[in-house]
């Protein structure tokens, strides 16, 4: 169990375009994914991208289990997604609040496509090809943005809807991506 340090906004490594993964089913890749899982779980995150722990590779993980404390929250199956390609299935975008483990303590209102297809592979090289909507689509867009050096504040269009979580949502626990 290794909880890695998550880089924070301002670190230039978060602004790079990550490299494609070419070899699968290796101890190195399994170790990276295990560290990412441990880190995401320890920080109560909904997702994590490899560049956030300083690894310059196109690897993201995400997933939200049912939690009785947030019965209204949409669940997302735990997914390891490597070398992802996203294709919007609509021009429609919706705004909703996002947070990020690299921007701790803050939330912002971010427009995202409401439906998209994503393709890629898992850590064994098996194909992943899904069409999703809602929160699942939002989380995928947020995580894959990390692979292109994009942090959610760069997507905010109205900075009046950007602030400290404790001020915006006093007394509430929220997840970060
Ligand atoms: Ni993030």
Short mmCIF file of N, CA, C and O in Angstrom, two decimals, residues 17-145:
data_model
loop_
_atom_site.label_atom_id
_atom_site.label_comp_id
_atom_site.label_asym_id
_atom_site.label_seq_id
_atom_site.Cartn_x
_atom_site.Cartn_y
_atom_site.Cartn_z
N UNK A 17 1.57 17.11 -21.80
CA UNK A 17 0.78 16.09 -22.50
C UNK A 17 1.44 14.75 -22.21
O UNK A 17 2.63 14.57 -22.46
N UNK A 18 0.66 13.83 -21.64
CA UNK A 18 1.23 12.55 -21.19
C UNK A 18 1.53 11.63 -22.37
O UNK A 18 0.89 11.71 -23.42
N UNK A 19 2.48 10.73 -22.16
CA UNK A 19 2.90 9.79 -23.21
C UNK A 19 2.00 8.55 -23.21
O UNK A 19 1.52 8.11 -22.17
N UNK A 20 1.85 7.98 -24.40
CA UNK A 20 1.07 6.75 -24.54
C UNK A 20 1.78 5.58 -23.86
O UNK A 20 3.01 5.52 -23.84
N UNK A 21 0.98 4.65 -23.35
CA UNK A 21 1.51 3.41 -22.80
C UNK A 21 1.62 2.40 -23.95
O UNK A 21 0.69 2.25 -24.75
N UNK A 22 2.76 1.72 -24.04
CA UNK A 22 2.97 0.77 -25.15
C UNK A 22 3.04 -0.68 -24.69
O UNK A 22 2.86 -1.58 -25.50
N UNK A 23 3.31 -0.92 -23.40
CA UNK A 23 3.40 -2.29 -22.91
C UNK A 23 2.42 -2.48 -21.77
O UNK A 23 2.28 -1.62 -20.90
N UNK A 24 1.74 -3.63 -21.81
CA UNK A 24 0.65 -3.89 -20.86
C UNK A 24 0.95 -5.16 -20.07
O UNK A 24 1.83 -5.93 -20.43
N UNK A 25 0.16 -5.33 -18.99
CA UNK A 25 0.27 -6.54 -18.19
C UNK A 25 1.69 -6.71 -17.65
O UNK A 25 2.25 -7.80 -17.67
N UNK A 26 2.26 -5.62 -17.18
CA UNK A 26 3.61 -5.65 -16.62
C UNK A 26 3.54 -5.33 -15.12
O UNK A 26 2.61 -4.66 -14.66
N UNK A 27 4.52 -5.80 -14.35
CA UNK A 27 4.55 -5.46 -12.92
C UNK A 27 4.60 -3.95 -12.69
O UNK A 27 4.02 -3.45 -11.72
N UNK A 28 5.30 -3.23 -13.58
CA UNK A 28 5.42 -1.78 -13.41
C UNK A 28 4.05 -1.11 -13.53
O UNK A 28 3.70 -0.24 -12.73
N UNK A 29 3.30 -1.52 -14.54
CA UNK A 29 1.98 -0.92 -14.76
C UNK A 29 1.03 -1.31 -13.62
O UNK A 29 0.29 -0.47 -13.10
N UNK A 30 1.07 -2.59 -13.22
CA UNK A 30 0.23 -3.02 -12.09
C UNK A 30 0.56 -2.23 -10.83
O UNK A 30 -0.33 -1.84 -10.07
N UNK A 31 1.86 -2.00 -10.59
CA UNK A 31 2.28 -1.25 -9.41
C UNK A 31 1.81 0.19 -9.45
O UNK A 31 1.34 0.73 -8.44
N UNK A 32 1.91 0.80 -10.63
CA UNK A 32 1.42 2.17 -10.79
C UNK A 32 -0.07 2.25 -10.48
O UNK A 32 -0.52 3.13 -9.73
N UNK A 33 -0.83 1.30 -11.03
CA UNK A 33 -2.28 1.35 -10.84
C UNK A 33 -2.64 1.08 -9.38
O UNK A 33 -3.54 1.72 -8.82
N UNK A 34 -1.91 0.17 -8.73
CA UNK A 34 -2.19 -0.07 -7.31
C UNK A 34 -1.90 1.18 -6.48
O UNK A 34 -2.69 1.54 -5.60
N UNK A 35 -0.81 1.85 -6.78
CA UNK A 35 -0.50 3.09 -6.06
C UNK A 35 -1.57 4.14 -6.31
O UNK A 35 -1.96 4.89 -5.40
N UNK A 36 -2.04 4.22 -7.55
CA UNK A 36 -3.09 5.20 -7.87
C UNK A 36 -4.38 4.86 -7.11
O UNK A 36 -5.04 5.76 -6.58
N UNK A 37 -4.72 3.57 -7.05
CA UNK A 37 -5.93 3.16 -6.30
C UNK A 37 -5.79 3.51 -4.83
O UNK A 37 -6.73 4.03 -4.21
N UNK A 38 -4.63 3.21 -4.26
CA UNK A 38 -4.42 3.49 -2.83
C UNK A 38 -4.51 5.00 -2.57
O UNK A 38 -5.08 5.44 -1.56
N UNK A 39 -3.93 5.77 -3.46
CA UNK A 39 -3.91 7.23 -3.28
C UNK A 39 -5.31 7.80 -3.41
O UNK A 39 -5.75 8.63 -2.59
N UNK A 40 -6.03 7.35 -4.43
CA UNK A 40 -7.40 7.84 -4.63
C UNK A 40 -8.29 7.48 -3.45
O UNK A 40 -9.08 8.31 -2.97
N UNK A 41 -8.14 6.25 -2.95
CA UNK A 41 -8.98 5.82 -1.83
C UNK A 41 -8.64 6.62 -0.56
O UNK A 41 -9.53 7.06 0.17
N UNK A 42 -7.35 6.82 -0.33
CA UNK A 42 -6.93 7.53 0.89
C UNK A 42 -7.44 8.96 0.91
O UNK A 42 -7.72 9.52 1.98
N UNK A 43 -7.57 9.56 -0.28
CA UNK A 43 -7.98 10.95 -0.38
C UNK A 43 -9.47 11.09 -0.71
O UNK A 43 -9.96 12.18 -0.95
N UNK A 44 -10.18 9.94 -0.73
CA UNK A 44 -11.61 9.94 -1.01
C UNK A 44 -11.92 10.59 -2.35
O UNK A 44 -12.86 11.37 -2.50
N UNK A 45 -11.11 10.26 -3.35
CA UNK A 45 -11.31 10.84 -4.68
C UNK A 45 -12.23 10.01 -5.54
O UNK A 45 -12.44 8.82 -5.29
N UNK A 46 -12.80 10.64 -6.57
CA UNK A 46 -13.62 9.95 -7.55
C UNK A 46 -12.79 9.50 -8.74
O UNK A 46 -13.25 8.69 -9.55
N UNK A 47 -11.58 10.03 -8.85
CA UNK A 47 -10.72 9.66 -9.96
C UNK A 47 -9.33 10.20 -9.75
O UNK A 47 -9.10 11.05 -8.87
N UNK A 48 -8.39 9.69 -10.53
CA UNK A 48 -7.00 10.15 -10.44
C UNK A 48 -6.32 9.84 -11.76
O UNK A 48 -6.55 8.79 -12.36
N UNK A 49 -5.47 10.76 -12.20
CA UNK A 49 -4.71 10.57 -13.43
C UNK A 49 -3.23 10.45 -13.07
O UNK A 49 -2.75 11.11 -12.14
N UNK A 50 -2.50 9.61 -13.82
CA UNK A 50 -1.09 9.36 -13.50
C UNK A 50 -0.26 10.64 -13.40
O UNK A 50 0.59 10.74 -12.51
N UNK A 51 -0.47 11.64 -14.28
CA UNK A 51 0.33 12.86 -14.13
C UNK A 51 0.17 13.54 -12.77
O UNK A 51 1.08 14.26 -12.33
N UNK A 52 -0.94 13.29 -12.09
CA UNK A 52 -1.14 13.90 -10.78
C UNK A 52 -0.18 13.35 -9.73
O UNK A 52 0.01 13.98 -8.69
N UNK A 53 0.39 12.16 -9.98
CA UNK A 53 1.43 11.66 -9.07
C UNK A 53 2.79 11.69 -9.77
O UNK A 53 3.71 10.97 -9.38
N UNK A 54 2.88 12.52 -10.80
CA UNK A 54 4.17 12.77 -11.43
C UNK A 54 4.59 11.71 -12.44
O UNK A 54 5.76 11.66 -12.83
N UNK A 55 3.64 10.88 -12.89
CA UNK A 55 3.94 9.85 -13.87
C UNK A 55 3.40 10.28 -15.23
O UNK A 55 2.20 10.47 -15.41
N UNK A 56 4.32 10.42 -16.16
CA UNK A 56 4.02 10.99 -17.48
C UNK A 56 3.49 9.93 -18.44
O UNK A 56 4.13 9.61 -19.44
N UNK A 57 2.33 9.34 -18.09
CA UNK A 57 1.75 8.29 -18.92
C UNK A 57 0.23 8.47 -18.98
O UNK A 57 -0.38 8.97 -18.04
N UNK A 58 -0.34 8.00 -20.10
CA UNK A 58 -1.78 8.16 -20.32
C UNK A 58 -2.55 7.07 -19.56
O UNK A 58 -3.06 6.13 -20.17
N UNK A 59 -2.62 7.24 -18.25
CA UNK A 59 -3.32 6.29 -17.38
C UNK A 59 -4.23 7.08 -16.46
O UNK A 59 -3.76 8.01 -15.77
N UNK A 60 -5.52 6.74 -16.44
CA UNK A 60 -6.44 7.32 -15.45
C UNK A 60 -7.21 6.20 -14.79
O UNK A 60 -7.41 5.12 -15.36
N UNK A 61 -7.65 6.45 -13.57
CA UNK A 61 -8.59 5.56 -12.89
C UNK A 61 -9.74 6.42 -12.37
O UNK A 61 -9.56 7.61 -12.11
N UNK A 62 -10.90 5.81 -12.25
CA UNK A 62 -12.03 6.53 -11.66
C UNK A 62 -13.06 5.51 -11.20
O UNK A 62 -13.04 4.35 -11.60
N UNK A 63 -13.99 5.97 -10.38
CA UNK A 63 -15.05 5.10 -9.90
C UNK A 63 -15.67 5.68 -8.65
O UNK A 63 -14.98 6.25 -7.81
N UNK A 64 -16.98 5.53 -8.55
CA UNK A 64 -17.72 6.00 -7.38
C UNK A 64 -18.69 4.91 -6.98
O UNK A 64 -19.59 4.56 -7.75
N UNK A 65 -18.47 4.35 -5.79
CA UNK A 65 -19.37 3.32 -5.28
C UNK A 65 -20.58 3.97 -4.62
O UNK A 65 -20.52 5.12 -4.19
N UNK A 66 -21.62 3.17 -4.49
CA UNK A 66 -22.78 3.64 -3.75
C UNK A 66 -22.36 3.95 -2.31
O UNK A 66 -21.67 3.18 -1.67
N UNK A 67 -22.77 5.11 -1.85
CA UNK A 67 -22.43 5.52 -0.48
C UNK A 67 -23.72 6.00 0.19
O UNK A 67 -24.35 6.94 -0.28
N UNK A 68 -24.11 5.32 1.29
CA UNK A 68 -25.38 5.70 1.93
C UNK A 68 -25.40 7.14 2.42
O UNK A 68 -26.48 7.71 2.62
N UNK A 69 -24.21 7.73 2.57
CA UNK A 69 -24.20 9.14 3.00
C UNK A 69 -24.61 10.07 1.86
O UNK A 69 -25.01 11.20 2.10
N UNK A 70 -24.45 9.58 0.63
CA UNK A 70 -24.87 10.39 -0.52
C UNK A 70 -25.75 9.53 -1.43
O UNK A 70 -25.33 9.13 -2.53
N UNK A 71 -26.95 9.19 -0.95
CA UNK A 71 -27.78 8.25 -1.71
C UNK A 71 -28.18 8.77 -3.09
O UNK A 71 -28.50 7.98 -3.98
N UNK A 72 -28.13 10.08 -3.27
CA UNK A 72 -28.53 10.65 -4.56
C UNK A 72 -27.39 10.61 -5.59
O UNK A 72 -27.62 10.80 -6.77
N UNK A 73 -26.17 10.38 -5.12
CA UNK A 73 -25.02 10.47 -6.03
C UNK A 73 -25.05 9.33 -7.04
O UNK A 73 -25.37 8.19 -6.71
N UNK A 74 -24.71 9.66 -8.28
CA UNK A 74 -24.62 8.64 -9.33
C UNK A 74 -23.38 7.80 -9.10
O UNK A 74 -22.31 8.32 -8.82
N UNK A 75 -23.53 6.48 -9.25
CA UNK A 75 -22.37 5.60 -9.14
C UNK A 75 -21.70 5.47 -10.51
O UNK A 75 -22.33 5.62 -11.55
N UNK A 76 -20.40 5.20 -10.45
CA UNK A 76 -19.60 4.99 -11.66
C UNK A 76 -18.76 3.75 -11.43
O UNK A 76 -18.10 3.65 -10.39
N UNK A 77 -18.77 2.77 -12.35
CA UNK A 77 -17.98 1.56 -12.12
C UNK A 77 -16.49 1.87 -12.07
O UNK A 77 -16.00 2.71 -12.84
N UNK A 78 -15.78 1.17 -11.17
CA UNK A 78 -14.33 1.40 -11.10
C UNK A 78 -13.69 1.00 -12.43
O UNK A 78 -13.93 -0.10 -12.94
N UNK A 79 -12.90 1.90 -12.97
CA UNK A 79 -12.34 1.70 -14.32
C UNK A 79 -10.88 2.13 -14.35
O UNK A 79 -10.52 3.17 -13.81
N UNK A 80 -10.06 1.29 -14.98
CA UNK A 80 -8.69 1.67 -15.35
C UNK A 80 -8.73 1.95 -16.85
O UNK A 80 -9.10 1.07 -17.63
N UNK A 81 -8.38 3.16 -17.23
CA UNK A 81 -8.48 3.55 -18.64
C UNK A 81 -7.13 4.10 -19.10
O UNK A 81 -6.61 5.05 -18.52
N UNK A 82 -6.60 3.45 -20.14
CA UNK A 82 -5.26 3.78 -20.65
C UNK A 82 -5.37 4.18 -22.11
O UNK A 82 -6.17 3.61 -22.87
N UNK A 83 -4.58 5.17 -22.51
CA UNK A 83 -4.57 5.70 -23.89
C UNK A 83 -5.98 6.06 -24.37
O UNK A 83 -6.40 5.64 -25.45
N UNK A 84 -6.72 6.80 -23.59
CA UNK A 84 -8.12 7.05 -23.93
C UNK A 84 -8.30 8.00 -25.11
O UNK A 84 -7.49 8.89 -25.34
N UNK A 85 -9.39 7.74 -25.84
CA UNK A 85 -9.84 8.65 -26.90
C UNK A 85 -11.31 8.95 -26.61
O UNK A 85 -12.12 8.03 -26.48
N UNK A 86 -11.64 10.23 -26.49
CA UNK A 86 -13.01 10.64 -26.17
C UNK A 86 -13.67 11.24 -27.40
O UNK A 86 -13.05 12.02 -28.12
N UNK A 87 -14.93 10.86 -27.62
CA UNK A 87 -15.70 11.42 -28.72
C UNK A 87 -17.03 11.90 -28.17
O UNK A 87 -17.85 11.08 -27.73
N UNK A 88 -17.30 13.21 -28.16
CA UNK A 88 -18.60 13.68 -27.70
C UNK A 88 -19.72 13.13 -28.60
O UNK A 88 -19.54 13.03 -29.81
N UNK A 89 -20.84 12.75 -27.98
CA UNK A 89 -21.98 12.25 -28.73
C UNK A 89 -23.09 13.29 -28.81
O UNK A 89 -24.20 12.98 -29.27
N UNK A 90 -22.80 14.47 -28.37
CA UNK A 90 -23.76 15.56 -28.40
C UNK A 90 -22.96 16.86 -28.38
O UNK A 90 -21.80 16.87 -27.97
N UNK A 91 -23.61 17.93 -28.83
CA UNK A 91 -22.98 19.25 -28.67
C UNK A 91 -23.39 19.87 -27.34
O UNK A 91 -22.86 20.91 -26.94
N UNK A 92 -24.35 19.22 -26.68
CA UNK A 92 -24.90 19.80 -25.46
C UNK A 92 -23.90 19.71 -24.31
O UNK A 92 -23.30 18.66 -24.08
N UNK A 93 -23.76 20.82 -23.61
CA UNK A 93 -22.91 20.83 -22.43
C UNK A 93 -23.76 21.26 -21.23
O UNK A 93 -24.72 22.01 -21.39
N UNK A 94 -23.36 20.76 -20.07
CA UNK A 94 -24.02 21.16 -18.83
C UNK A 94 -22.97 21.55 -17.82
O UNK A 94 -21.88 20.97 -17.80
N UNK A 95 -23.33 22.50 -16.97
CA UNK A 95 -22.41 22.91 -15.92
C UNK A 95 -22.73 22.16 -14.63
O UNK A 95 -23.89 21.88 -14.32
N UNK A 96 -21.68 21.82 -13.91
CA UNK A 96 -21.86 21.29 -12.56
C UNK A 96 -20.57 21.52 -11.78
O UNK A 96 -19.54 21.87 -12.36
N UNK A 97 -20.65 21.33 -10.49
CA UNK A 97 -19.49 21.58 -9.62
C UNK A 97 -18.47 20.47 -9.78
O UNK A 97 -18.83 19.30 -9.84
N UNK A 98 -17.20 20.85 -9.80
CA UNK A 98 -16.11 19.89 -9.79
C UNK A 98 -15.06 20.31 -8.78
O UNK A 98 -14.89 21.50 -8.49
N UNK A 99 -14.37 19.31 -8.29
CA UNK A 99 -13.18 19.55 -7.49
C UNK A 99 -12.07 18.67 -8.03
O UNK A 99 -12.31 17.83 -8.90
N UNK A 100 -10.87 18.86 -7.52
CA UNK A 100 -9.73 18.10 -8.04
C UNK A 100 -8.72 17.93 -6.92
O UNK A 100 -8.46 18.88 -6.16
N UNK A 101 -8.15 16.74 -6.83
CA UNK A 101 -7.16 16.48 -5.79
C UNK A 101 -5.91 17.35 -5.97
O UNK A 101 -5.16 17.54 -5.02
N UNK A 102 -5.72 17.90 -7.17
CA UNK A 102 -4.59 18.79 -7.42
C UNK A 102 -4.93 20.26 -7.14
O UNK A 102 -4.05 21.13 -7.25
N UNK A 103 -6.20 20.51 -6.80
CA UNK A 103 -6.65 21.87 -6.46
C UNK A 103 -7.41 21.75 -5.15
O UNK A 103 -8.63 21.98 -5.09
N UNK A 104 -6.73 21.34 -4.08
CA UNK A 104 -7.45 20.96 -2.86
C UNK A 104 -8.21 22.13 -2.23
O UNK A 104 -7.74 23.27 -2.24
N UNK A 105 -9.39 21.77 -1.71
CA UNK A 105 -10.16 22.75 -0.95
C UNK A 105 -10.99 23.69 -1.79
O UNK A 105 -11.59 24.62 -1.25
N UNK A 106 -11.07 23.45 -3.10
CA UNK A 106 -11.81 24.38 -3.95
C UNK A 106 -12.79 23.63 -4.84
O UNK A 106 -12.64 22.44 -5.10
N UNK A 107 -13.79 24.36 -5.29
CA UNK A 107 -14.78 23.83 -6.22
C UNK A 107 -15.07 24.89 -7.26
O UNK A 107 -15.03 26.09 -6.98
N UNK A 108 -15.37 24.41 -8.47
CA UNK A 108 -15.72 25.33 -9.53
C UNK A 108 -16.79 24.73 -10.42
O UNK A 108 -16.95 23.52 -10.51
N UNK A 109 -17.55 25.61 -11.07
CA UNK A 109 -18.63 25.20 -11.97
C UNK A 109 -18.03 25.05 -13.37
O UNK A 109 -17.51 26.01 -13.93
N UNK A 110 -18.12 23.81 -13.91
CA UNK A 110 -17.41 23.48 -15.15
C UNK A 110 -18.38 22.93 -16.19
O UNK A 110 -19.13 21.99 -15.89
N UNK A 111 -18.38 23.49 -17.41
CA UNK A 111 -19.21 22.92 -18.47
C UNK A 111 -18.54 21.67 -19.06
O UNK A 111 -17.34 21.66 -19.31
N UNK A 112 -19.35 20.63 -19.26
CA UNK A 112 -18.86 19.37 -19.87
C UNK A 112 -19.91 18.84 -20.82
O UNK A 112 -21.11 19.06 -20.63
N UNK A 113 -19.46 18.06 -21.81
CA UNK A 113 -20.41 17.35 -22.68
C UNK A 113 -21.23 16.39 -21.84
O UNK A 113 -20.71 15.73 -20.94
N UNK A 114 -22.53 16.31 -22.17
CA UNK A 114 -23.42 15.47 -21.36
C UNK A 114 -23.35 14.00 -21.76
O UNK A 114 -23.70 13.13 -20.97
N UNK A 115 -22.94 13.72 -23.02
CA UNK A 115 -22.84 12.32 -23.47
C UNK A 115 -21.57 12.17 -24.29
O UNK A 115 -21.25 13.06 -25.11
N UNK A 116 -20.89 11.07 -24.11
CA UNK A 116 -19.70 10.83 -24.92
C UNK A 116 -19.39 9.34 -24.98
O UNK A 116 -19.88 8.53 -24.20
N UNK A 117 -18.58 9.02 -26.00
CA UNK A 117 -18.04 7.67 -26.13
C UNK A 117 -16.57 7.73 -25.73
O UNK A 117 -15.87 8.67 -26.13
N UNK A 118 -16.15 6.76 -24.95
CA UNK A 118 -14.70 6.69 -24.69
C UNK A 118 -14.18 5.31 -25.00
O UNK A 118 -14.83 4.31 -24.77
N UNK A 119 -12.98 5.34 -25.60
CA UNK A 119 -12.31 4.11 -25.98
C UNK A 119 -10.89 4.12 -25.43
O UNK A 119 -10.29 5.19 -25.29
N UNK A 120 -10.39 2.96 -25.16
CA UNK A 120 -9.03 2.83 -24.66
C UNK A 120 -8.82 1.38 -24.29
O UNK A 120 -9.53 0.49 -24.78
N UNK A 121 -7.86 1.12 -23.41
CA UNK A 121 -7.60 -0.24 -22.96
C UNK A 121 -7.41 -0.22 -21.45
O UNK A 121 -7.16 0.83 -20.85
N UNK A 122 -7.52 -1.42 -20.84
CA UNK A 122 -7.22 -1.54 -19.41
C UNK A 122 -5.75 -1.95 -19.25
O UNK A 122 -4.99 -1.99 -20.23
N UNK A 123 -5.36 -2.28 -18.02
CA UNK A 123 -3.93 -2.55 -17.78
C UNK A 123 -3.44 -3.85 -18.42
O UNK A 123 -2.24 -4.10 -18.47
N UNK A 124 -4.40 -4.69 -18.90
CA UNK A 124 -4.01 -5.93 -19.57
C UNK A 124 -4.07 -5.78 -21.09
O UNK A 124 -3.82 -6.75 -21.81
N UNK A 125 -4.45 -4.59 -21.55
CA UNK A 125 -4.56 -4.37 -22.99
C UNK A 125 -5.92 -4.70 -23.55
O UNK A 125 -6.12 -4.66 -24.77
N UNK A 126 -6.89 -5.05 -22.68
CA UNK A 126 -8.24 -5.34 -23.15
C UNK A 126 -8.95 -4.05 -23.56
O UNK A 126 -8.85 -3.04 -22.86
N UNK A 127 -9.69 -4.11 -24.66
CA UNK A 127 -10.39 -2.93 -25.17
C UNK A 127 -11.50 -2.49 -24.23
O UNK A 127 -12.25 -3.32 -23.70
N UNK A 128 -11.61 -1.19 -24.06
CA UNK A 128 -12.75 -0.57 -23.37
C UNK A 128 -13.42 0.35 -24.37
O UNK A 128 -12.74 1.14 -25.04
N UNK A 129 -14.71 0.21 -24.51
CA UNK A 129 -15.47 1.04 -25.47
C UNK A 129 -16.85 1.25 -24.87
O UNK A 129 -17.66 0.34 -24.82
N UNK A 130 -17.09 2.45 -24.35
CA UNK A 130 -18.34 2.72 -23.64
C UNK A 130 -18.93 4.04 -24.10
O UNK A 130 -18.19 4.99 -24.39
N UNK A 131 -20.25 4.09 -24.11
CA UNK A 131 -20.97 5.35 -24.30
C UNK A 131 -21.68 5.66 -22.99
O UNK A 131 -22.42 4.81 -22.48
N UNK A 132 -21.43 6.84 -22.47
CA UNK A 132 -21.91 7.17 -21.13
C UNK A 132 -22.47 8.59 -21.10
O UNK A 132 -22.27 9.39 -22.02
N UNK A 133 -23.16 8.88 -20.02
CA UNK A 133 -23.69 10.24 -19.86
C UNK A 133 -23.58 10.65 -18.40
O UNK A 133 -23.03 9.91 -17.57
N UNK A 134 -24.10 11.83 -18.11
CA UNK A 134 -24.20 12.28 -16.72
C UNK A 134 -22.85 12.40 -16.03
O UNK A 134 -21.85 12.81 -16.61
N UNK A 135 -22.87 12.00 -14.76
CA UNK A 135 -21.67 12.14 -13.92
C UNK A 135 -20.51 11.29 -14.44
O UNK A 135 -19.35 11.70 -14.40
N UNK A 136 -20.84 10.10 -14.95
CA UNK A 136 -19.80 9.23 -15.53
C UNK A 136 -19.07 9.98 -16.65
O UNK A 136 -17.83 10.02 -16.70
N UNK A 137 -19.83 10.61 -17.54
CA UNK A 137 -19.22 11.37 -18.65
C UNK A 137 -18.38 12.53 -18.12
O UNK A 137 -17.31 12.84 -18.65
N UNK A 138 -18.86 13.17 -17.08
CA UNK A 138 -18.13 14.31 -16.48
C UNK A 138 -16.78 13.85 -15.90
O UNK A 138 -15.75 14.47 -16.13
N UNK A 139 -16.82 12.76 -15.16
CA UNK A 139 -15.59 12.28 -14.52
C UNK A 139 -14.55 11.89 -15.58
O UNK A 139 -13.36 12.21 -15.45
N UNK A 140 -15.00 11.22 -16.64
CA UNK A 140 -14.07 10.81 -17.70
C UNK A 140 -13.43 12.05 -18.34
O UNK A 140 -12.22 12.09 -18.57
N UNK A 141 -14.24 13.07 -18.61
CA UNK A 141 -13.69 14.28 -19.22
C UNK A 141 -12.69 14.96 -18.29
O UNK A 141 -11.62 15.42 -18.74
N UNK A 142 -13.02 15.00 -17.01
CA UNK A 142 -12.10 15.62 -16.04
C UNK A 142 -10.77 14.87 -16.00
O UNK A 142 -9.70 15.48 -16.08
N UNK A 143 -10.83 13.53 -15.89
CA UNK A 143 -9.59 12.75 -15.77
C UNK A 143 -8.77 12.81 -17.04
O UNK A 143 -7.54 12.96 -16.99
N UNK A 144 -9.42 12.70 -18.19
CA UNK A 144 -8.67 12.69 -19.45
C UNK A 144 -8.09 14.06 -19.75
O UNK A 144 -7.05 14.16 -20.40
N UNK A 145 -8.71 15.12 -19.27
CA UNK A 145 -8.11 16.45 -19.38
C UNK A 145 -6.73 16.48 -18.73
O UNK A 145 -5.81 17.15 -19.23
#
